[in-house]
Coordinates of C-alpha atoms and ligand atoms in Angstrom, one line a residue:
X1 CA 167.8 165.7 159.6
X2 CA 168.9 164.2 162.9
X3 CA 166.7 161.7 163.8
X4 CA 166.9 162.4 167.7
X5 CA 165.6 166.2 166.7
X6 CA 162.9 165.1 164.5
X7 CA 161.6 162.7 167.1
X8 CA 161.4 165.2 169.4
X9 CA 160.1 167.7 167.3
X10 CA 157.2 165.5 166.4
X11 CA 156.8 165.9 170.2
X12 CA 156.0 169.6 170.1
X13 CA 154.2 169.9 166.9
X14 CA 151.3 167.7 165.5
X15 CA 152.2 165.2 162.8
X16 CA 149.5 167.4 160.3
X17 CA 151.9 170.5 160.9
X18 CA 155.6 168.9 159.4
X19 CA 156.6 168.2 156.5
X20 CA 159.5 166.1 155.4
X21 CA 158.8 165.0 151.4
X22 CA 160.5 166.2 148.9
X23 CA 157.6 167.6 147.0
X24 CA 156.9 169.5 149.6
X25 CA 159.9 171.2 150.8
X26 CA 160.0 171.9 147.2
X27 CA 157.5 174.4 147.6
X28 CA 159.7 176.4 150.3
X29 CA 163.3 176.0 148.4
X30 CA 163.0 179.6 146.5
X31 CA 160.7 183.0 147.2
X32 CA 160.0 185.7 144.6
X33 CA 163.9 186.5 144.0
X34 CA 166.7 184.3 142.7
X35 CA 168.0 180.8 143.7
X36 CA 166.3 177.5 145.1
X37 CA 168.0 176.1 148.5
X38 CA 165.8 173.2 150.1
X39 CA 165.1 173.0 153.7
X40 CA 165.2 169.5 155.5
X41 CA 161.6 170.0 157.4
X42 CA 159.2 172.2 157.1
X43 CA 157.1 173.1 160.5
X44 CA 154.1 175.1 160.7
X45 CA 153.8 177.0 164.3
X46 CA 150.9 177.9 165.6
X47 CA 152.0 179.9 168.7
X48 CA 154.6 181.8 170.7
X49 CA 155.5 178.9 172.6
X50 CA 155.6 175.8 169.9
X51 CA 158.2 178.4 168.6
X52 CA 160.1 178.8 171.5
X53 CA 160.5 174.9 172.3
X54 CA 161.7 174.6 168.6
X55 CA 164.4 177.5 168.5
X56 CA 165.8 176.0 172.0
X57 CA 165.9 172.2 170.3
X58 CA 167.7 173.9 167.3
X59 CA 169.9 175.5 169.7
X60 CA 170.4 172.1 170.9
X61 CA 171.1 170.3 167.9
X62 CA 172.6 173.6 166.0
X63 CA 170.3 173.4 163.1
X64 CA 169.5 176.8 161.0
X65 CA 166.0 177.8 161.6
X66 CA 164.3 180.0 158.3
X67 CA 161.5 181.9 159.2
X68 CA 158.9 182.5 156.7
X69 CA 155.6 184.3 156.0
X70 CA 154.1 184.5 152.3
X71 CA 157.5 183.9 150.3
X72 CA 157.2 187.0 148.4
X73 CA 160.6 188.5 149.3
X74 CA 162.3 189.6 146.5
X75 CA 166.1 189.5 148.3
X76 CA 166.0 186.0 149.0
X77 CA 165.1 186.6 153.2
X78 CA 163.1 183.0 154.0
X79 CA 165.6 181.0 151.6
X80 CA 166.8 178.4 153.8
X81 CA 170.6 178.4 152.2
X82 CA 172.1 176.3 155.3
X83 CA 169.0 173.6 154.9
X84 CA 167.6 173.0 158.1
X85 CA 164.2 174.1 159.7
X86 CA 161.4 176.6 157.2
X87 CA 158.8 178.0 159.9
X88 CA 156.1 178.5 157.7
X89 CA 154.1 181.1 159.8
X90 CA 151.0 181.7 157.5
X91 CA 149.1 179.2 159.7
X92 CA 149.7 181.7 162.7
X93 CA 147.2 184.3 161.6
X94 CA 144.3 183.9 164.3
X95 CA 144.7 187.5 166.1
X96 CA 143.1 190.5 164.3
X97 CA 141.7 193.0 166.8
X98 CA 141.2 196.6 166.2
X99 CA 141.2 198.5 169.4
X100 CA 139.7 201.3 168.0
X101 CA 139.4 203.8 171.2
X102 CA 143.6 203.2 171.5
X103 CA 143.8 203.6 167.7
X104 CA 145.8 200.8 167.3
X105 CA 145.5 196.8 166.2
X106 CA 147.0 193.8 167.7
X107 CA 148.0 191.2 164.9
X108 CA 149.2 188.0 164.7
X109 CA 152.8 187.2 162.1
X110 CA 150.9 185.2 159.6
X111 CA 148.0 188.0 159.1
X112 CA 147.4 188.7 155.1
X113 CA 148.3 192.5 155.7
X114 CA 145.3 193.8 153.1
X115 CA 143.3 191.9 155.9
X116 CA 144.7 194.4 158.2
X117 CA 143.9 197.3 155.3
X118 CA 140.4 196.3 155.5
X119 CA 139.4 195.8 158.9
X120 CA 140.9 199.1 159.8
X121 CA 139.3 200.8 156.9
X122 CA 135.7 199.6 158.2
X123 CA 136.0 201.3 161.5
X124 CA 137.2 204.6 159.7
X125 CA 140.6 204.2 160.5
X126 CA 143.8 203.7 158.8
X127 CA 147.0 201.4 158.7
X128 CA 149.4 202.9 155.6
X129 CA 151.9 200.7 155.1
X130 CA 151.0 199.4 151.6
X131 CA 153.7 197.3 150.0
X132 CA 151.9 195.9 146.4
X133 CA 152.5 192.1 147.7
X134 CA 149.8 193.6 150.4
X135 CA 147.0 191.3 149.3
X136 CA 149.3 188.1 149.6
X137 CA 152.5 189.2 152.0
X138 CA 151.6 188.4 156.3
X139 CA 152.0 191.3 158.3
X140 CA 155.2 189.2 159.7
X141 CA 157.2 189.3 156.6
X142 CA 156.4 193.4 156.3
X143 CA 157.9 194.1 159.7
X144 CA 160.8 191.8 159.3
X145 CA 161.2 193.5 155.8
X146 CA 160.2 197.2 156.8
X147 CA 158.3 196.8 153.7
X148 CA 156.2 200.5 152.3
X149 CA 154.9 201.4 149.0
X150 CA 153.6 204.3 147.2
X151 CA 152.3 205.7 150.6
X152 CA 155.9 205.8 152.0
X153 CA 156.2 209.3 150.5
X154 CA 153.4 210.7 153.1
X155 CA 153.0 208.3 155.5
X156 CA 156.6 206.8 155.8
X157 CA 157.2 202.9 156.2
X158 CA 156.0 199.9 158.4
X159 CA 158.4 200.9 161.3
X160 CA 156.8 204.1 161.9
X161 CA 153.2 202.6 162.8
X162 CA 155.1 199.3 164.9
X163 CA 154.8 200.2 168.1
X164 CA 155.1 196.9 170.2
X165 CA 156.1 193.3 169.4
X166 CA 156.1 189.6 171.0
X167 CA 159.5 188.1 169.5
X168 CA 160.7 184.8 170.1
X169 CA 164.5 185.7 170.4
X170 CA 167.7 183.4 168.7
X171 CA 167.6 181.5 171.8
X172 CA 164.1 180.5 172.5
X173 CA 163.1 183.4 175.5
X174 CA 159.4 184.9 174.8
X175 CA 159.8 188.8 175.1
X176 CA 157.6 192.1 174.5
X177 CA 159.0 194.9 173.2
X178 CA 157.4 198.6 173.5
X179 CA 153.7 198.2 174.2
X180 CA 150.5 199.6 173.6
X181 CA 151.5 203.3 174.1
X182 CA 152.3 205.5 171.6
X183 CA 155.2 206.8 173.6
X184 CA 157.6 204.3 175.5
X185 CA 161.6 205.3 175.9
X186 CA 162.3 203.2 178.3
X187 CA 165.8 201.9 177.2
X188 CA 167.0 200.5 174.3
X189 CA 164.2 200.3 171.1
X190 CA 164.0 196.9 170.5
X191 CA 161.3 197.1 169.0
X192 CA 163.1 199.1 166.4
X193 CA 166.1 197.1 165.9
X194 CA 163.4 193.9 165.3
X195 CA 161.7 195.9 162.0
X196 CA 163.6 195.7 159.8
X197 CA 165.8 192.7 160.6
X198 CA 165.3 190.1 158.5
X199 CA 164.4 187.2 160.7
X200 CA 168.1 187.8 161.5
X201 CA 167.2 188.6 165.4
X202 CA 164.1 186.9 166.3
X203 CA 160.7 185.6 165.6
X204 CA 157.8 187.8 165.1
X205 CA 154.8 186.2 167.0
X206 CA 152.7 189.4 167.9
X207 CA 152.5 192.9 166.7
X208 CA 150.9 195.9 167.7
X209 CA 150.5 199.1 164.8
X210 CA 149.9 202.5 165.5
X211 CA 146.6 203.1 163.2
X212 CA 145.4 206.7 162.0
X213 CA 142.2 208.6 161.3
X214 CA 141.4 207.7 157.0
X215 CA 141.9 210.5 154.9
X216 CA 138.6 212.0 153.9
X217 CA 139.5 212.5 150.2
X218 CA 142.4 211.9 147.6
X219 CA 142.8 213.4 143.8
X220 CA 144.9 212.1 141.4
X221 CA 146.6 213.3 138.4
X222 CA 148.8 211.1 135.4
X223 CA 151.3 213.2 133.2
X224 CA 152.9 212.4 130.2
X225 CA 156.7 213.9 129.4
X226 CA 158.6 213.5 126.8
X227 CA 161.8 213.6 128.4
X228 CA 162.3 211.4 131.4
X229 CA 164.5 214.3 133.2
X230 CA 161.7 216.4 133.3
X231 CA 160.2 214.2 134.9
X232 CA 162.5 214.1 137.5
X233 CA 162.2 217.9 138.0
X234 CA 158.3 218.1 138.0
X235 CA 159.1 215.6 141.3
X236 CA 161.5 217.8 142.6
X237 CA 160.1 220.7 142.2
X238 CA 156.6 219.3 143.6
X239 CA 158.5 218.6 146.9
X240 CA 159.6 221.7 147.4
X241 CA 157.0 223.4 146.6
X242 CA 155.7 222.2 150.5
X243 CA 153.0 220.0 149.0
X244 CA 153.2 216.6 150.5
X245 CA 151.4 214.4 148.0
X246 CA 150.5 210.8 149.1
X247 CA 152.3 209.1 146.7
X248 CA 154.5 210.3 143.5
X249 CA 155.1 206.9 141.0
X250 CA 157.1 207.1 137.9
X251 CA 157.2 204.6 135.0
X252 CA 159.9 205.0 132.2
X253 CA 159.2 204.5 128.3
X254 CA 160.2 200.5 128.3
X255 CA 157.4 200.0 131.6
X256 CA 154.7 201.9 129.3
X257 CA 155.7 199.6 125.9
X258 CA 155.1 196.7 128.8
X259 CA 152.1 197.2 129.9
X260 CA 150.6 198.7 127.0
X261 CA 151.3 195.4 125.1
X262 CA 150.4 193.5 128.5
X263 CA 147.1 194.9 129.0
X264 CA 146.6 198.1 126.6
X265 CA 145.1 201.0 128.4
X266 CA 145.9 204.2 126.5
X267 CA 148.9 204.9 128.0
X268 CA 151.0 206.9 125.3
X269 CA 154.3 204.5 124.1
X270 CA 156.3 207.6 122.7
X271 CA 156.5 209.2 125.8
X272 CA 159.6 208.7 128.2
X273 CA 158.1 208.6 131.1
X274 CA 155.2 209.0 133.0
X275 CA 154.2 210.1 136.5
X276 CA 151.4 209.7 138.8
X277 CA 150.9 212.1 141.8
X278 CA 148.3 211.4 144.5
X279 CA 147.4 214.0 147.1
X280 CA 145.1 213.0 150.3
X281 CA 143.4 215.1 152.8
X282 CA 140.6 217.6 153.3
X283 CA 138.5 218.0 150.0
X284 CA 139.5 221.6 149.9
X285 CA 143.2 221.5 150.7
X286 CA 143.6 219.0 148.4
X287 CA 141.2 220.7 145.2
X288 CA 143.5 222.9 145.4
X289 CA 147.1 221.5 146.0
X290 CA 146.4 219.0 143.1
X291 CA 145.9 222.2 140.6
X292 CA 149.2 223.0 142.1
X293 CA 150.7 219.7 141.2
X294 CA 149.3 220.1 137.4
X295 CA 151.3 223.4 136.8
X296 CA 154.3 222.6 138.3
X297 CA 154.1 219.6 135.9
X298 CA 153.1 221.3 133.3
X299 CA 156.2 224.3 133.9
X300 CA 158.7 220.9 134.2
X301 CA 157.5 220.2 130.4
X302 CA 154.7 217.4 130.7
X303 CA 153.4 217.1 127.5
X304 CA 149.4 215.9 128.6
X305 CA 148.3 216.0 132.4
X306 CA 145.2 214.8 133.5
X307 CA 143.4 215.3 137.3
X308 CA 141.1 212.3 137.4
X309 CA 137.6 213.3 138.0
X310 CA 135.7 210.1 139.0
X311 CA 136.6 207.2 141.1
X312 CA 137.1 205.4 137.7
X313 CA 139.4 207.6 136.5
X314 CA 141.3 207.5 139.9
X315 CA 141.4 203.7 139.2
X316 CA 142.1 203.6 135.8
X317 CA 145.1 205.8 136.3
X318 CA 146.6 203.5 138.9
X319 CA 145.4 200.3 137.3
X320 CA 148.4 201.3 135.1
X321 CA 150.5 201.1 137.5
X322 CA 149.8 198.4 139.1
X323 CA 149.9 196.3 135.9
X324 CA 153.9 197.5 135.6
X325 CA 155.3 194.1 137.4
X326 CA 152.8 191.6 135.7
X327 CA 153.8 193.2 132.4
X328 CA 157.4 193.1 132.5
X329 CA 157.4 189.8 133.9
X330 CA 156.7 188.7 130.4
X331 CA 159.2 190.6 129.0
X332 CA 161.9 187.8 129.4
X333 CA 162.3 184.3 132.3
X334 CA 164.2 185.9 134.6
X335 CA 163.7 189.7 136.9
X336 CA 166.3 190.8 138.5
X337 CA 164.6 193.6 141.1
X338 CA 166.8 196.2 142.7
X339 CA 165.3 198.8 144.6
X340 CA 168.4 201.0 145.1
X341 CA 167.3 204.4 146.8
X342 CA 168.5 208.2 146.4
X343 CA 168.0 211.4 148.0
X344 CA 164.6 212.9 146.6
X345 CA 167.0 215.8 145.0
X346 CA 169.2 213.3 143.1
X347 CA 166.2 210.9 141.3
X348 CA 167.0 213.4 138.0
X349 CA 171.1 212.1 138.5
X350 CA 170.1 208.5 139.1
X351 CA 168.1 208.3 136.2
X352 CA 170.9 209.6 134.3
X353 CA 173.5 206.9 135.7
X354 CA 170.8 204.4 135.1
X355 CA 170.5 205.3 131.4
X356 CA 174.1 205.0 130.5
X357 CA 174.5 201.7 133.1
X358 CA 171.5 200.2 130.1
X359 CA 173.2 201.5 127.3
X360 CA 176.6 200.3 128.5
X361 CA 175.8 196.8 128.9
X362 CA 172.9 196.8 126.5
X363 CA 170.5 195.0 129.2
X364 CA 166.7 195.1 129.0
X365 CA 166.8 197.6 131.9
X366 CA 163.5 198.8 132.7
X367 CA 162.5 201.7 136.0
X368 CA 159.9 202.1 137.9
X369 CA 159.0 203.4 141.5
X370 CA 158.0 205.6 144.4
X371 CA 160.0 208.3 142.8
X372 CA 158.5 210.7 145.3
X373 CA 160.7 209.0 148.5
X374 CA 163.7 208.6 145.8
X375 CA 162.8 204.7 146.1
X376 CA 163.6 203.2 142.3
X377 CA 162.8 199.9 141.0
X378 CA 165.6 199.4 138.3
X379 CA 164.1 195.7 137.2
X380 CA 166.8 194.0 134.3
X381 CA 164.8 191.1 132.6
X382 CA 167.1 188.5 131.0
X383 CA 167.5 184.8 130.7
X384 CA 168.9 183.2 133.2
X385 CA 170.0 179.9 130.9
X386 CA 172.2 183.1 129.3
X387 CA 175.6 183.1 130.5
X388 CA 177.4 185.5 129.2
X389 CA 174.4 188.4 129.4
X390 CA 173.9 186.7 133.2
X391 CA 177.8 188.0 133.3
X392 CA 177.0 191.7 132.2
X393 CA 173.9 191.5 134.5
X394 CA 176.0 190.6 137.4
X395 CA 178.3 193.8 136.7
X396 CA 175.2 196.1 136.2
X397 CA 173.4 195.4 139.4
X398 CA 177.0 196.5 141.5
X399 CA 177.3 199.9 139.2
X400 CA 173.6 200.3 139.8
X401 CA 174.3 200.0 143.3
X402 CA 177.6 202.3 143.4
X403 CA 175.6 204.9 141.5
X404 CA 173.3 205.0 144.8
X405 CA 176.0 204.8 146.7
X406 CA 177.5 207.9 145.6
X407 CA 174.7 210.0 144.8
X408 CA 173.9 209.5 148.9
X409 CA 171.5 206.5 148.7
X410 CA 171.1 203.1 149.9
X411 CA 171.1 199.4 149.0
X412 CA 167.5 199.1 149.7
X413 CA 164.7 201.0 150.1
X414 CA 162.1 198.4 151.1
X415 CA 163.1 195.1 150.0
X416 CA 165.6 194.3 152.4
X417 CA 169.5 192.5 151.9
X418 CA 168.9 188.9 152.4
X419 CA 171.1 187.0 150.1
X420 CA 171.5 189.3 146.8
X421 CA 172.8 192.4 148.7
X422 CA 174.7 191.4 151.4
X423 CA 178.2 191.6 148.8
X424 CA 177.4 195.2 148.7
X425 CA 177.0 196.0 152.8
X426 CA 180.4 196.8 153.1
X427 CA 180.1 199.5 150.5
X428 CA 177.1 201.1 152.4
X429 CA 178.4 200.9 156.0
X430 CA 181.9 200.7 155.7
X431 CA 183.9 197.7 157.5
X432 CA 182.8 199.3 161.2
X433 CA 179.8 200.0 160.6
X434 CA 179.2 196.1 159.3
X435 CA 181.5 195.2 162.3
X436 CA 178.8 196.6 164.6
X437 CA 175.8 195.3 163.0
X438 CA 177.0 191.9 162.8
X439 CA 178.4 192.5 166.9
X440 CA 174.7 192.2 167.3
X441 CA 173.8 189.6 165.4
X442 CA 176.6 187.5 167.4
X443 CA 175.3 188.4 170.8
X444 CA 172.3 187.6 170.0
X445 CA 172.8 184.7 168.2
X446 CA 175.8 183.3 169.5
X447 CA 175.1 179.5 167.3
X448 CA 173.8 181.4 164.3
X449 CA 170.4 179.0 164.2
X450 CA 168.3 182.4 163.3
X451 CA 168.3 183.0 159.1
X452 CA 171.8 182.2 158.7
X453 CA 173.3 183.3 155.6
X454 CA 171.4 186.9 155.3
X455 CA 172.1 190.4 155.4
X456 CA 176.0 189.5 156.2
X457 CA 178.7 188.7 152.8
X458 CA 180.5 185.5 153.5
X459 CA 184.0 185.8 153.5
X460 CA 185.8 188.1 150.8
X461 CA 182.0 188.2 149.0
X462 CA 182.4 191.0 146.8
X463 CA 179.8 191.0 144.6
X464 CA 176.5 188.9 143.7
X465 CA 176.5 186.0 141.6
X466 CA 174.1 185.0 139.3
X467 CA 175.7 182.3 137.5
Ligands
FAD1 C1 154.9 191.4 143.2 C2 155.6 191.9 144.4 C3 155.5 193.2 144.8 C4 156.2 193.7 145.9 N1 156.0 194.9 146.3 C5 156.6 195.4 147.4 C6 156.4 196.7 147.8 O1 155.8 197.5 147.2 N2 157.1 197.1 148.9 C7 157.8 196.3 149.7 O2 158.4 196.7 150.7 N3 158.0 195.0 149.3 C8 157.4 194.5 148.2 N4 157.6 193.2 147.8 C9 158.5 192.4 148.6 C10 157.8 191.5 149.7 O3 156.4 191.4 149.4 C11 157.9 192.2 151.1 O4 159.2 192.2 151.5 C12 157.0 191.5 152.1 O5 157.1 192.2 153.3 C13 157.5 190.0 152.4 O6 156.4 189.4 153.2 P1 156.2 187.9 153.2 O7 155.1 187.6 154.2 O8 156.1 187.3 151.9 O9 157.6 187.4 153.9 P2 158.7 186.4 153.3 O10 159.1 186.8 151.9 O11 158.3 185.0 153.5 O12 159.9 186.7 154.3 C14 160.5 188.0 154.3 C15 161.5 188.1 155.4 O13 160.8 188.1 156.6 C16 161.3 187.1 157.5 N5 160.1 186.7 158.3 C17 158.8 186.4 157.8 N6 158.0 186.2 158.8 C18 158.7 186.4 159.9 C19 158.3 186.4 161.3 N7 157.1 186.2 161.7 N8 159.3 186.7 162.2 C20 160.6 187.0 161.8 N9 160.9 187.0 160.5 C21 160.0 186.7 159.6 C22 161.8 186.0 156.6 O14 162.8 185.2 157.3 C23 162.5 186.9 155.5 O15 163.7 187.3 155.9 C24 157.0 192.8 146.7 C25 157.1 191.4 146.3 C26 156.4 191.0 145.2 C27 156.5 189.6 144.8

């Protein structure tokens, strides 16, 4: 680090706040994806403006600054692969207010988003958003992300409830973007082109959501089918039956040997899949659109379906679910996550081309997901020490993504392009479309200080590399 910078840095941000040992920028070198990259200081901001003096000294002395929030990104967005400056924002979490007559909140970055959950769900209302890292990722790291979840189906993703923003911008300017009003076209939508960015454009430092009213009820039903197409075609056929459930989540037959051997809880091993369908709403609407849901699974060919009657059998259905990562996590060292998206109407086709990509390169390939917004989580658990499987891995992942590609999709439903996608953007966008997207970047960003090394390949980057 250049000594002149660090000096002054130590002018702007108490001693207690930066940290320069190696044991401690260990602990921000990697997130929850692949690869370790240390940073030469770590700061922790606690404000708009200790932020803005920073970015204009990195200007100054041209030194990458990695913005950070709970490390849980799973495409490598807060790795600081250039070295320089990790702004660990989790210390910038003082602001929660719920304005409750506007029906909105105002939120600080490094706010623990269930926090957010909660505090809104105790005045009746409702924020939806709800990635599963929702207990542990900041609010921050969701916008940058555009992070969703099961909700997504129903409720869509964090950019539909961000309505205004503080940024820091790539050159160290305070702005506001959009506001407290629900409508607000003046100009371009900043705000808009923030979510969803990365850390790539600016630093979050304020952020007001759009909250709703809380549903008054929710049913939930689990299905077993013994072929995982049919699956697909209860799903479809749910969706266009003009039933909007809350959230549709599938698991295929390698989750349910997972978690059953993880944490048994009935779930049947010989099936090839199983779904879970919620439905929210008025008590009445939703008695009766969740009977609905039960035939049209049933007429797909589910073998068992069961409507949960009791808030324990509600949870017990999802606590399934949500036991899907920590069980195949012990399934081998090393997850590779994708998260490649399709069309609702193609999930059935994907499947298919995810079946033969597993039996092709004979990888532990496992799939789960919000199957109801065509978002799958094809998750490959190897061994990284394992070269020549790493190899196969490596080719997998870009006929995972071409199958998406193809089938009308996208590289990423929620977890963003950081460093293990960006070989791939070209394939999405074409070279124009990449040309204008990183046009952007440039003008905003004219030294590159703000999360270089994301979302864009490096030159004739074709495809990701895992060993
Ligand atoms: C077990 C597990 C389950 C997950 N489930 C989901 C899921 O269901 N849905 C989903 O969408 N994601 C999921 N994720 C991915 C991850 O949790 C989300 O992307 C989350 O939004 C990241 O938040 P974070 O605070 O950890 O941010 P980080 O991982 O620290 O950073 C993510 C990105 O945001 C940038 N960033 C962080 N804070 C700011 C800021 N204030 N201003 C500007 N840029 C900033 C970083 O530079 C980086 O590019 C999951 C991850 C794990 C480990």
């Amino acid at each position: 680090m250049n000594q002149e910078a660090l000096k002054k840095i130590k002018t702007i941000i108490p001693l207690e706040r930066i940290f320069t040992e190696l044991a401690e920028l260990y602990s921000y070198s990697y997130d929850a994806s692949f690869g370790e990259y240390l940073p030469e200081i770590v700061i922790q901001p606690k404000n708009a403006s200790e932020i803005s003096e920073l970015v204009k000294l990195a200007n100054e002395y041209l030194i990458p600054i990695y913005p950070r929030g709970a490390g849980t990104s799973l495409s490598g967005g807060p790795l600081p692969v250039k070295g320089g400056m990790v702004l660990d924002m989790t210390q910038f979490n003082e602001k929660l207010v719920i304005d409750r007559e506007n029906l909105l909140a105002i939120v600080s970055p490094g706010v623990i988003t269930g926090d957010l959950h909660k505090k809104a769900e105790e005045v009746g209302l409702f924020y939806p958003p709800d990635p599963s890292s929702s207990h542990v990722a900041t609010i921050g790291g969701n916008i940058s992300e555009n992070s969703s979840g099961p909700k997504g189906l129903k409720y869509g993703t964090t950019k539909e409830y961000v309505i205004g923003l503080e940024v820091v911008t790539p050159l160290g300017d305070i702005i506001r973007t959009g506001g407290k009003t629900v409508k607000n076209v003046t100009g371009y939508d900043i705000t808009r082109l923030i979510v969803g960015s990365e850390g790539t454009l600016g630093i979050v430092t304020e952020v007001i959501v759009r909250l709703i009213p809380k549903p008054q009820a929710r049913k939930t039903l689990l299905a077993h089918f013994a072929h995982l197409l049919d699956s697909g075609h209860a799903i479809t056929s749910i969706l266009s039956a003009g039933i909007l459930p809350s959230a549709i989540e599938l698991m295929d037959n390698a989750c349910i040997r997972a978690v059953e051997s993880f944490s048994p809880s009935g779930l049947p091993v010989d099936a090839d899949s199983i779904i879970i369908v919620e439905v929210d709403g008025h008590p009445a609407a939703i008695d009766e659109e969740i009977k609905q849901c039960a035939k049209m699974c049933r007429n797909s060919g589910a073998t068992y379906v069961k409507v949960a009657e009791t808030e324990s059998e509600r949870l017990k259905i999802w606590s399934a679910r949500k036991m899907v990562s920590p069980a195949i996590t012990q399934m081998g060292p090393t997850k590779i996550s994708e998260d490649a998206t399709v069309p609702r109407s193609k999930i059935p086709a994907m499947m298919e081309r995810l079946n033969r990509i597993r039996d092709k390169y004979k990888l532990n390939l496992v799939v789960f997901g919000h199957a109801g917004d065509g978002n799958l989580h094809p998750n490959i658990i190897t061994d990284k020490r394992n070269i020549e499987e790493m190899k196969k891995v490596e080719l997998a992942v870009s006929e995972i993504f071409e199958a998406a590609i193809e089938l009308g999709g996208t590289l990423s439903g929620e977890h963003g392009i950081g460093t293990l996608k960006s070989p791939y953007m070209e394939m999405e966008l074409g070279k124009s479309g990449l040309y204008m997207m990183k046009k952007i970047k440039e003008a905003w960003d004219p030294n590159n200080i703000l999360n270089p090394g994301k979302i864009f390949p490096e030159k004739d980057q074709k495809r990701v590399v895992f060993v």
